[in-house]
Short mmCIF file of C-alpha atoms in Angstrom, two decimals:
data_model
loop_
_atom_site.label_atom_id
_atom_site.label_comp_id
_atom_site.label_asym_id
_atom_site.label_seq_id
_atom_site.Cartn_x
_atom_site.Cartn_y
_atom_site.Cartn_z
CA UNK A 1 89.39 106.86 80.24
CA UNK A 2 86.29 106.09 81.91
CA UNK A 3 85.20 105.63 85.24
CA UNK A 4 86.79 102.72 87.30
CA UNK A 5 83.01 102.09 88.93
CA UNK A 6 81.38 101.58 85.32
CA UNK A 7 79.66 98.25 85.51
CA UNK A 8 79.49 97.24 81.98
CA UNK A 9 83.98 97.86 81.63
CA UNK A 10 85.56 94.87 82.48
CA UNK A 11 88.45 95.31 85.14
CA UNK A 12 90.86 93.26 87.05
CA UNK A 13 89.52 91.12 89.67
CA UNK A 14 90.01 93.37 92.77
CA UNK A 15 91.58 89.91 94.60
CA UNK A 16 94.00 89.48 91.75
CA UNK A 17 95.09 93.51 92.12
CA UNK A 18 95.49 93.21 95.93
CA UNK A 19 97.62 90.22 95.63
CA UNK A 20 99.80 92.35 92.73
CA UNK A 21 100.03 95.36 94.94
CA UNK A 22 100.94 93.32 98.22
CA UNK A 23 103.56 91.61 96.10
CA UNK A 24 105.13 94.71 95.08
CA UNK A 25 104.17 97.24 97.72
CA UNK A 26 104.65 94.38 100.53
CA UNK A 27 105.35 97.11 103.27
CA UNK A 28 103.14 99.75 102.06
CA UNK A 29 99.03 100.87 102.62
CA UNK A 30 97.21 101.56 99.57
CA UNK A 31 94.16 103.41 99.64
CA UNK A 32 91.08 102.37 98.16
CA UNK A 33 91.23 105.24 95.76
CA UNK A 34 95.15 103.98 94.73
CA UNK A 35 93.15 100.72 93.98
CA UNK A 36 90.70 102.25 91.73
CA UNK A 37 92.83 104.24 89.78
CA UNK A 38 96.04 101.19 89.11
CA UNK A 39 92.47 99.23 88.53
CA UNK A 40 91.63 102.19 85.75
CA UNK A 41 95.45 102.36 84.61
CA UNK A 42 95.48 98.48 84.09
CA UNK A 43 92.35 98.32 82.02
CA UNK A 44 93.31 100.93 80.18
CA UNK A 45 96.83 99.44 79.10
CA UNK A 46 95.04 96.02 78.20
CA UNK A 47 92.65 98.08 75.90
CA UNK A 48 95.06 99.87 74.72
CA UNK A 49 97.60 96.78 73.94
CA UNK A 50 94.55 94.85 72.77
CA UNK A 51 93.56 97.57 70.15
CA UNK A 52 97.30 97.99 68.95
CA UNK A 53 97.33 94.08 68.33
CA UNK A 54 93.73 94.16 66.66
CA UNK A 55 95.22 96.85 64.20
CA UNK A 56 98.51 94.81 63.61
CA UNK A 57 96.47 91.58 63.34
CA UNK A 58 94.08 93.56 60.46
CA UNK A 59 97.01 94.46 58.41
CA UNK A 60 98.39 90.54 58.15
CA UNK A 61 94.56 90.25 56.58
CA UNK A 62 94.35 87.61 60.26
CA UNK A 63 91.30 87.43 62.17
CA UNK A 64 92.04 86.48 65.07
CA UNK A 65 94.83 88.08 67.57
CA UNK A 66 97.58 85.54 68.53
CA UNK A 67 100.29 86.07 71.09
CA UNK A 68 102.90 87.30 68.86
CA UNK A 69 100.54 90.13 67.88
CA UNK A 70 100.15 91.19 71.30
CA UNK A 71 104.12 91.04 71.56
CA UNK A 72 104.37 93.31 68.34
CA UNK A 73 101.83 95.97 70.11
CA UNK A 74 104.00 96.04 73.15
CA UNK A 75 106.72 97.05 70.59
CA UNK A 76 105.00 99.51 68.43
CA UNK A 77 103.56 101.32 71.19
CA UNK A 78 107.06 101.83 73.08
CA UNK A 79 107.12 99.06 75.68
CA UNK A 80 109.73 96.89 73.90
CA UNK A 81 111.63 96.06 77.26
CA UNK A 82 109.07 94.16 77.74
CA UNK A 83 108.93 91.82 75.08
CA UNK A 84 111.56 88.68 77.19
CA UNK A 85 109.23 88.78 79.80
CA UNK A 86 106.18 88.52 77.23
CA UNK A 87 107.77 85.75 75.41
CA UNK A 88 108.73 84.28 78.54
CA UNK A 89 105.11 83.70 79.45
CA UNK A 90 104.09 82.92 76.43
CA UNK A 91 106.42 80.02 76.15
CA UNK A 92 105.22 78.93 79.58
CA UNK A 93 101.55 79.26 78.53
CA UNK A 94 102.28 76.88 75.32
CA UNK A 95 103.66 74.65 77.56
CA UNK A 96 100.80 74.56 80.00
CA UNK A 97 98.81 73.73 76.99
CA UNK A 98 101.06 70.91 75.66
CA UNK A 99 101.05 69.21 79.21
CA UNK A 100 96.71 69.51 79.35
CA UNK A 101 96.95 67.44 75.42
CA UNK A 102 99.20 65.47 77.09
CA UNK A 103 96.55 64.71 79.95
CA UNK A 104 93.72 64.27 77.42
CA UNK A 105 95.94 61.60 74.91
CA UNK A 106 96.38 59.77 77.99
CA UNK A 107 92.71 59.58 78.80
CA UNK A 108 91.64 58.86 75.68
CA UNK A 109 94.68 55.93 75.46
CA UNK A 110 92.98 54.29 78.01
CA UNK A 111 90.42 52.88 75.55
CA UNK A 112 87.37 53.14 77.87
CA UNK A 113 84.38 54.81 76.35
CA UNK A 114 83.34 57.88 77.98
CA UNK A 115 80.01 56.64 78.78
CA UNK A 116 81.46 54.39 80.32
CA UNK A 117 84.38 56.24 82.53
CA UNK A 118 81.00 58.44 83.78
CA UNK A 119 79.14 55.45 85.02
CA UNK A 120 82.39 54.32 86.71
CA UNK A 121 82.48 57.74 88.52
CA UNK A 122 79.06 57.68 89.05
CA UNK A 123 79.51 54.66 91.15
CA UNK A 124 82.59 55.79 92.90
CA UNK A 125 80.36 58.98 93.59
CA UNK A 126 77.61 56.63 95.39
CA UNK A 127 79.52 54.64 97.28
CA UNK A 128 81.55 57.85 98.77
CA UNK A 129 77.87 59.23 99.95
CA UNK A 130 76.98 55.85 101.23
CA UNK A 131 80.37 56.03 103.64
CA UNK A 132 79.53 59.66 104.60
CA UNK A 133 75.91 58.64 105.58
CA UNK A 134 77.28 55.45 107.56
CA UNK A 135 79.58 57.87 109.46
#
């Protein structure tokens, strides 16, 4: 494992980790060192679970990695009692994604050209800084 200060490793967003610890350690203090180190431990599960889903995903001859690889890693590598909760979000994420095509069909339903929905918004744009500068 390498260093949790190594520049080029990509880590957790040290917001995103505070909010995780405070969620789950709400009455405790964890040192900056603690930080670092669940920082290390997380990167190193992802790579690990990523690698594990690369290999599976190279057997089935696929090139690229989809969720139900990741879910097979988490299996093979021991951590099947966490495969409902992995399914669980991925079933959220497709639906997340279904509701966004949703938003898009409707746009494009609308049968305005998308030149012209930008000049539209371009003139909303100027009349808002016209109000702010009469204000």
């Amino acid at each position: 494992m390498s260093g949790a200060n190594d520049d080029d490793e990509p880590a957790i967003p040290r917001a995103a980790l505070n909010k995780l610890i405070k969620e789950i350690l709400p009455s405790l203090r964890v040192s900056a060192e603690t930080r670092d180190l669940i920082s290390a431990c997380c990167t190193e599960f992802i790579h690990l679970v990523a690698s594990e889903a690369n290999d599976i995903c190279e057997k089935q001859q696929r090139k690229t990695i989809t969720p139900e690889h990741v879910v097979e890693a988490l299996e093979s590598l021991g951590f099947g009692e966490y495969r409902q909760d992995a399914e669980s979000v991925m079933n959220d994420c497709r639906e997340v994604q279904a509701k966004r095509r949703k938003c898009s069909t409707k746009l494009e339903k609308l049968g305005i050209p998308e030149d012209e929905l930008l000049r539209m918004q371009q003139e909303l744009f100027a009349k808002a800084r016209l109000q702010q500068q009469v204000c």
